Tab-separated table of C-alpha atoms and ligand atoms in Angstrom:
chain	number	residue	atom	x	y	z
A	1	MET	CA	0.000	0.000	0.000
A	2	THR	CA	1.346	3.441	-0.897
A	3	ARG	CA	1.361	5.941	1.968
A	4	THR	CA	1.337	9.093	-0.159
A	5	LEU	CA	-0.658	10.539	-3.054
A	6	LEU	CA	-0.133	13.398	-5.459
A	7	ILE	CA	-2.554	16.332	-5.333
A	8	GLY	CA	-1.347	18.294	-8.309
A	9	GLU	CA	2.396	18.611	-7.727
A	10	SER	CA	2.252	18.009	-3.956
A	11	GLU	CA	2.916	14.572	-2.527
A	12	VAL	CA	0.893	14.259	0.682
A	13	PRO	CA	0.388	11.456	3.227
A	14	ARG	CA	-2.901	9.653	2.544
A	15	ILE	CA	-4.423	10.754	5.865
A	16	GLY	CA	-5.600	14.363	5.989
A	17	LEU	CA	-7.423	16.543	8.514
A	18	GLY	CA	-11.130	17.453	8.496
A	19	THR	CA	-11.818	20.811	10.116
A	20	ASN	CA	-15.562	21.413	10.221
A	21	ARG	CA	-15.510	22.149	13.967
A	22	LEU	CA	-12.500	24.479	13.874
A	23	ARG	CA	-13.071	27.962	15.352
A	24	ASP	CA	-11.048	31.115	14.789
A	25	THR	CA	-9.190	31.049	18.134
A	26	ALA	CA	-5.479	31.116	19.000
A	27	GLU	CA	-5.882	27.621	20.472
A	28	HIS	CA	-7.313	26.204	17.237
A	29	ALA	CA	-4.691	27.960	15.075
A	30	ALA	CA	-2.033	26.357	17.311
A	31	PHE	CA	-3.777	22.992	16.860
A	32	VAL	CA	-3.499	23.324	13.064
A	33	ARG	CA	0.233	24.078	13.371
A	34	ASP	CA	0.664	21.092	15.724
A	35	ALA	CA	-1.171	18.835	13.255
A	36	ILE	CA	1.208	19.922	10.477
A	37	ALA	CA	4.177	19.319	12.784
A	38	ALA	CA	2.794	15.816	13.408
A	39	GLY	CA	2.798	15.135	9.655
A	40	ILE	CA	-0.541	16.367	8.253
A	41	ARG	CA	-0.148	17.846	4.753
A	42	HIS	CA	-3.753	17.857	3.507
A	43	ILE	CA	-6.226	20.086	5.360
A	44	ASP	CA	-9.869	20.083	4.311
A	45	THR	CA	-12.182	23.009	5.013
A	46	ALA	CA	-15.130	24.792	3.374
A	47	HIS	CA	-16.593	28.260	3.022
A	48	LEU	CA	-19.505	27.281	5.266
A	49	TYR	CA	-17.642	25.470	8.091
A	50	SER	CA	-18.141	27.204	11.436
A	51	GLY	CA	-19.580	30.167	9.520
A	52	GLY	CA	-16.183	30.856	7.911
A	53	ARG	CA	-14.185	30.498	11.112
A	54	SER	CA	-12.612	27.209	10.033
A	55	GLU	CA	-11.014	28.877	6.997
A	56	ALA	CA	-10.026	31.874	9.137
A	57	ALA	CA	-8.304	29.631	11.716
A	58	ILE	CA	-6.327	27.887	8.980
A	59	GLY	CA	-5.396	31.258	7.468
A	60	ALA	CA	-4.189	32.463	10.881
A	61	ALA	CA	-2.285	29.245	11.531
A	62	LEU	CA	-0.367	29.460	8.245
A	63	ALA	CA	0.110	33.251	8.144
A	64	SER	CA	3.423	33.091	9.973
A	65	GLY	CA	4.845	30.410	7.695
A	66	ARG	CA	3.584	27.666	5.493
A	67	PRO	CA	5.640	24.474	5.463
A	68	ASP	CA	6.393	23.118	1.990
A	69	GLY	CA	3.872	20.709	0.570
A	70	VAL	CA	0.853	21.692	2.681
A	71	VAL	CA	-2.331	21.452	0.593
A	72	VAL	CA	-5.401	23.312	1.848
A	73	ALA	CA	-8.654	22.346	0.167
A	74	THR	CA	-11.826	24.389	0.500
A	75	LYS	CA	-15.306	24.268	-1.026
A	76	GLY	CA	-18.088	26.603	-2.058
A	77	GLY	CA	-21.553	26.628	-3.549
A	78	TYR	CA	-23.252	24.625	-0.798
A	79	HIS	CA	-26.391	26.727	-0.306
A	80	ASP	CA	-26.481	28.315	-3.747
A	81	GLY	CA	-24.851	27.027	-6.933
A	82	ARG	CA	-25.165	30.151	-9.070
A	83	PRO	CA	-21.828	31.229	-10.543
A	84	GLU	CA	-22.040	34.760	-9.115
A	85	THR	CA	-22.557	33.365	-5.591
A	86	ILE	CA	-19.644	30.961	-5.961
A	87	ALA	CA	-17.425	33.753	-7.307
A	88	GLY	CA	-18.203	35.792	-4.152
A	89	GLU	CA	-17.475	32.817	-1.910
A	90	ILE	CA	-14.111	32.222	-3.628
A	91	GLU	CA	-13.211	35.852	-2.938
A	92	GLU	CA	-14.064	35.413	0.761
A	93	SER	CA	-12.182	32.108	1.004
A	94	LEU	CA	-9.035	33.688	-0.478
A	95	GLN	CA	-9.229	36.440	2.140
A	96	ARG	CA	-9.918	34.153	5.101
A	97	LEU	CA	-7.205	31.701	4.087
A	98	ARG	CA	-4.866	34.669	3.445
A	99	VAL	CA	-3.634	33.286	0.127
A	100	ASP	CA	-3.445	34.449	-3.488
A	101	ARG	CA	-4.228	30.966	-4.749
A	102	ILE	CA	-6.354	28.150	-3.307
A	103	ASP	CA	-4.657	24.756	-3.694
A	104	LEU	CA	-7.821	22.718	-4.270
A	105	TYR	CA	-11.344	24.114	-4.642
A	106	TYR	CA	-14.412	21.876	-4.674
A	107	LEU	CA	-17.911	22.579	-5.866
A	108	HIS	CA	-19.505	21.559	-2.527
A	109	ARG	CA	-22.629	20.079	-4.092
A	110	VAL	CA	-24.714	20.080	-7.247
A	111	HIS	CA	-28.025	22.007	-7.298
A	112	ASP	CA	-31.247	21.030	-9.076
A	113	ASP	CA	-31.787	24.554	-10.358
A	114	VAL	CA	-28.258	25.221	-11.673
A	115	ALA	CA	-26.440	23.085	-14.254
A	116	ILE	CA	-23.202	21.666	-12.855
A	117	GLU	CA	-21.390	23.222	-15.841
A	118	ASP	CA	-22.621	26.684	-14.798
A	119	SER	CA	-21.551	26.225	-11.168
A	120	LEU	CA	-18.152	24.946	-12.280
A	121	ASP	CA	-17.721	27.846	-14.677
A	122	ALA	CA	-17.153	30.253	-11.767
A	123	ILE	CA	-14.406	27.979	-10.428
A	124	VAL	CA	-12.813	27.426	-13.849
A	125	ARG	CA	-12.632	31.203	-14.396
A	126	GLU	CA	-10.707	31.638	-11.134
A	127	ARG	CA	-8.448	28.702	-11.998
A	128	ASP	CA	-7.725	30.367	-15.339
A	129	ARG	CA	-6.910	33.622	-13.493
A	130	GLY	CA	-4.397	31.686	-11.362
A	131	ARG	CA	-6.380	32.020	-8.127
A	132	ILE	CA	-7.214	28.303	-7.875
A	133	ALA	CA	-4.682	25.550	-8.589
A	134	HIS	CA	-6.883	22.444	-8.843
A	135	ILE	CA	-10.621	21.757	-9.034
A	136	GLY	CA	-12.694	19.094	-7.269
A	137	VAL	CA	-16.350	18.132	-6.947
A	138	SER	CA	-18.199	16.911	-3.858
A	139	ASN	CA	-21.365	14.877	-3.331
A	140	VAL	CA	-21.549	13.711	-6.944
A	141	ASP	CA	-22.800	10.580	-8.651
A	142	LEU	CA	-21.198	8.999	-11.723
A	143	ALA	CA	-23.261	11.003	-14.228
A	144	GLN	CA	-22.487	14.305	-12.487
A	145	LEU	CA	-18.797	13.414	-12.338
A	146	ALA	CA	-18.807	12.636	-16.063
A	147	ARG	CA	-20.343	16.060	-16.804
A	148	ALA	CA	-17.835	17.765	-14.522
A	149	ARG	CA	-14.946	16.019	-16.271
A	150	LYS	CA	-16.238	17.182	-19.641
A	151	ALA	CA	-16.320	20.754	-18.336
A	152	THR	CA	-12.820	20.770	-16.814
A	153	GLU	CA	-10.038	18.672	-15.331
A	154	ILE	CA	-11.145	17.222	-11.986
A	155	ALA	CA	-8.325	16.511	-9.520
A	156	ALA	CA	-10.407	15.229	-6.591
A	157	VAL	CA	-13.847	13.933	-5.647
A	158	GLN	CA	-15.165	14.130	-2.076
A	159	ASN	CA	-18.141	11.916	-1.168
A	160	HIS	CA	-19.643	10.289	1.927
A	161	TYR	CA	-17.969	6.876	2.140
A	162	ASN	CA	-16.930	4.448	4.857
A	163	LEU	CA	-17.182	0.727	5.645
A	164	ALA	CA	-20.904	1.023	6.445
A	165	HIS	CA	-21.737	3.514	3.651
A	166	ARG	CA	-20.599	2.252	0.282
A	167	GLU	CA	-23.230	3.863	-1.946
A	168	HIS	CA	-20.450	5.552	-3.908
A	169	ASP	CA	-18.456	2.393	-4.711
A	170	ASP	CA	-18.881	3.162	-8.422
A	171	VAL	CA	-17.505	6.702	-8.079
A	172	LEU	CA	-14.622	5.477	-5.907
A	173	ASP	CA	-13.732	2.787	-8.465
A	174	LEU	CA	-13.831	5.228	-11.373
A	175	CYS	CA	-11.531	7.583	-9.469
A	176	ALA	CA	-9.086	4.712	-8.918
A	177	THR	CA	-9.108	3.828	-12.627
A	178	GLU	CA	-8.690	7.446	-13.710
A	179	GLY	CA	-6.130	8.441	-11.077
A	180	ILE	CA	-8.448	10.973	-9.416
A	181	VAL	CA	-8.044	11.499	-5.676
A	182	PHE	CA	-11.126	10.182	-3.814
A	183	VAL	CA	-11.646	11.828	-0.419
A	184	PRO	CA	-14.107	9.770	1.653
A	185	TYR	CA	-15.783	12.041	4.187
A	186	PHE	CA	-17.243	10.826	7.507
A	187	PRO	CA	-14.540	8.111	7.565
A	188	LEU	CA	-15.113	7.438	11.284
A	189	ARG	CA	-18.857	8.002	11.510
A	190	ASP	CA	-19.901	4.350	11.863
A	191	GLU	CA	-18.073	2.107	14.336
A	192	THR	CA	-19.131	-1.444	13.488
A	193	PRO	CA	-18.586	-4.659	15.523
A	194	ALA	CA	-16.239	-5.918	12.762
A	195	LEU	CA	-14.049	-2.828	13.169
A	196	ARG	CA	-13.849	-3.497	16.926
A	197	GLU	CA	-12.968	-7.173	16.414
A	198	VAL	CA	-10.178	-6.487	13.914
A	199	ALA	CA	-8.877	-3.634	16.081
A	200	ALA	CA	-8.642	-5.954	19.100
A	201	ARG	CA	-6.577	-8.460	17.037
A	202	HIS	CA	-4.053	-5.731	16.121
A	203	GLY	CA	-3.944	-3.791	19.391
A	204	ALA	CA	-5.221	-0.866	17.321
A	205	THR	CA	-8.319	1.314	17.654
A	206	PRO	CA	-11.527	0.871	15.590
A	207	ALA	CA	-10.843	4.325	14.085
A	208	GLN	CA	-7.428	3.186	12.864
A	209	VAL	CA	-8.911	0.034	11.326
A	210	ALA	CA	-11.633	2.106	9.623
A	211	LEU	CA	-8.921	4.301	8.085
A	212	ALA	CA	-6.679	1.363	7.131
A	213	TRP	CA	-9.649	-0.281	5.380
A	214	LEU	CA	-10.272	2.928	3.400
A	215	LEU	CA	-6.581	3.126	2.454
A	216	ASP	CA	-6.677	-0.467	1.259
A	217	ARG	CA	-9.979	-0.062	-0.586
A	218	SER	CA	-8.397	1.906	-3.456
A	219	PRO	CA	-4.965	3.416	-4.175
A	220	THR	CA	-6.457	6.917	-4.563
A	221	THR	CA	-8.440	7.248	-1.310
A	222	LEU	CA	-7.358	10.055	1.022
A	223	PRO	CA	-9.534	10.072	4.179
A	224	ILE	CA	-9.950	13.307	6.166
A	225	PRO	CA	-10.902	12.285	9.727
A	226	GLY	CA	-12.190	15.333	11.599
A	227	THR	CA	-10.654	15.943	15.006
A	228	LEU	CA	-9.702	18.660	17.461
A	229	SER	CA	-7.364	16.325	19.362
A	230	ILE	CA	-3.662	16.195	18.549
A	231	ALA	CA	-3.501	12.700	20.065
A	232	HIS	CA	-6.184	11.608	17.581
A	233	VAL	CA	-4.253	13.269	14.715
A	234	ARG	CA	-1.249	11.115	15.618
A	235	ASP	CA	-3.415	7.985	15.977
A	236	ASN	CA	-4.979	8.684	12.572
A	237	LEU	CA	-1.597	9.164	10.856
A	238	ALA	CA	-0.422	5.908	12.478
A	239	ALA	CA	-3.147	4.097	10.507
A	240	LEU	CA	-0.821	4.516	7.500
A	241	GLU	CA	1.401	1.872	9.138
A	242	LEU	CA	-1.394	-0.576	10.017
A	243	LYS	CA	-1.237	-3.633	7.779
A	244	LEU	CA	-4.524	-5.518	7.571
A	245	SER	CA	-4.339	-9.228	6.649
A	246	GLU	CA	-6.405	-10.881	3.921
A	247	ASP	CA	-8.566	-12.390	6.686
A	248	ASP	CA	-9.108	-8.975	8.290
A	249	LEU	CA	-10.100	-7.454	4.960
A	250	ALA	CA	-12.447	-10.335	4.157
A	251	ALA	CA	-14.143	-10.002	7.576
A	252	LEU	CA	-14.518	-6.236	7.147
A	253	ASP	CA	-15.779	-6.482	3.566
A	254	ALA	CA	-18.348	-9.102	4.552
A	255	SER	CA	-19.614	-6.902	7.396
A	256	GLY	CA	-20.150	-3.704	5.402
B	1	NAP	N1	-18.040	17.366	1.413
B	1	NAP	C1	-19.017	17.327	2.304
B	1	NAP	O1	-20.205	17.546	1.996
B	1	NAP	C2	-18.672	17.005	3.728
B	1	NAP	C3	-19.704	16.714	4.649
B	1	NAP	C4	-19.334	16.425	5.962
B	1	NAP	C5	-17.996	16.409	6.347
B	1	NAP	N2	-17.017	16.710	5.421
B	1	NAP	C6	-15.568	16.712	5.800
B	1	NAP	O2	-15.257	15.481	6.386
B	1	NAP	C7	-14.526	15.711	7.607
B	1	NAP	C8	-14.771	14.565	8.524
B	1	NAP	O3	-16.127	14.543	8.950
B	1	NAP	P1	-16.505	14.523	10.506
B	1	NAP	O4	-15.403	15.152	11.289
B	1	NAP	O5	-17.860	15.088	10.667
B	1	NAP	O6	-16.627	12.966	10.775
B	1	NAP	P2	-15.537	11.815	11.045
B	1	NAP	O7	-14.178	12.237	10.588
B	1	NAP	O8	-16.084	10.555	10.528
B	1	NAP	O9	-15.547	11.716	12.646
B	1	NAP	C9	-15.117	12.733	13.474
B	1	NAP	C10	-15.332	12.254	14.900
B	1	NAP	O10	-14.397	11.225	15.179
B	1	NAP	C11	-13.603	11.595	16.318
B	1	NAP	N3	-12.232	11.126	16.056
B	1	NAP	C12	-11.326	11.588	15.168
B	1	NAP	N4	-10.189	10.860	15.211
B	1	NAP	C13	-10.398	9.911	16.160
B	1	NAP	C14	-9.593	8.868	16.665
B	1	NAP	N5	-8.344	8.633	16.227
B	1	NAP	N6	-10.118	8.071	17.643
B	1	NAP	C15	-11.372	8.282	18.107
B	1	NAP	N7	-12.181	9.261	17.660
B	1	NAP	C16	-11.689	10.071	16.692
B	1	NAP	C17	-13.735	13.092	16.455
B	1	NAP	O11	-13.649	13.530	17.781
B	1	NAP	P3	-12.326	14.245	18.433
B	1	NAP	O12	-12.364	15.689	18.071
B	1	NAP	O13	-12.464	13.972	19.899
B	1	NAP	O14	-11.120	13.543	17.849
B	1	NAP	C18	-15.140	13.336	15.920
B	1	NAP	O15	-16.107	13.131	16.933
B	1	NAP	C19	-15.058	17.056	8.085
B	1	NAP	O16	-14.198	17.681	9.005
B	1	NAP	C20	-15.153	17.786	6.785
B	1	NAP	O17	-13.877	18.329	6.469
B	1	NAP	C21	-17.340	16.982	4.130
């Protein structure tokens, strides 16, 4: 199993950090810096998280120095997919993150009343102006992903996926075939008995087994467990070293 993945030009460990509970406080900015010191290189946020305070905390944390290879991903267009709304959200995200260019920008979700091509157009324009490096899509099915890929190059897909929620197996598999990063969100949401059994065999935690299963599931998965605990950040990164046996994987697969 490979422990790193390329997002654009940056090679990052395949465990990232979800930040939807991050607040704009000195303590949380210090937590982000500690997580990077522990080895995190992929930080996932969004325009809407904590009413913008998640992005602001990350911006504050990295203002005094940004270690090489840190990739910050954010998202927009959750409540409203119109291009003019997304353009405004990109502007705010750039300011809160205190950057001239966003490393990875996702369309947060697709809207019934706006064609995905129109929503993406706002993001493509900013990419073409050099203010976004790479584009992703979130909460998409196969047909929506196909339309997105016709509209522009898609570097990453972020969907709800874990051992107990495999509705997006088809999207995950396509991403593996096409070399697109697949970011499974809510990686730790469902602790199943099988996770606990395998964890006990390895002296690991169920969370670590859940992450190791996701890492094994496809070479392009990059889970983003959400945490505000530096001990949990270290535990999550340690899942990169957890080797599940064929028997473990069979037991987990059969349970999902
Ligand atoms: N694209 C989308 O539409 C979308 C939707 C939802 C979420 N997301 C993204 O996905 C990320 C993850 O989602 P999430 O945080 O809600 O769910 P999650 O990662 O499945 O679970 C987070 C929970 O697990 C705990 N945890 C983390 N590491 C642990 C460990 N090693 N051992 C035990 N418990 C641990 C956390 O508590 P502690 O703080 O105590 O560690 C927290 O209660 C979010 O931060 C966000 O970036 C994206």
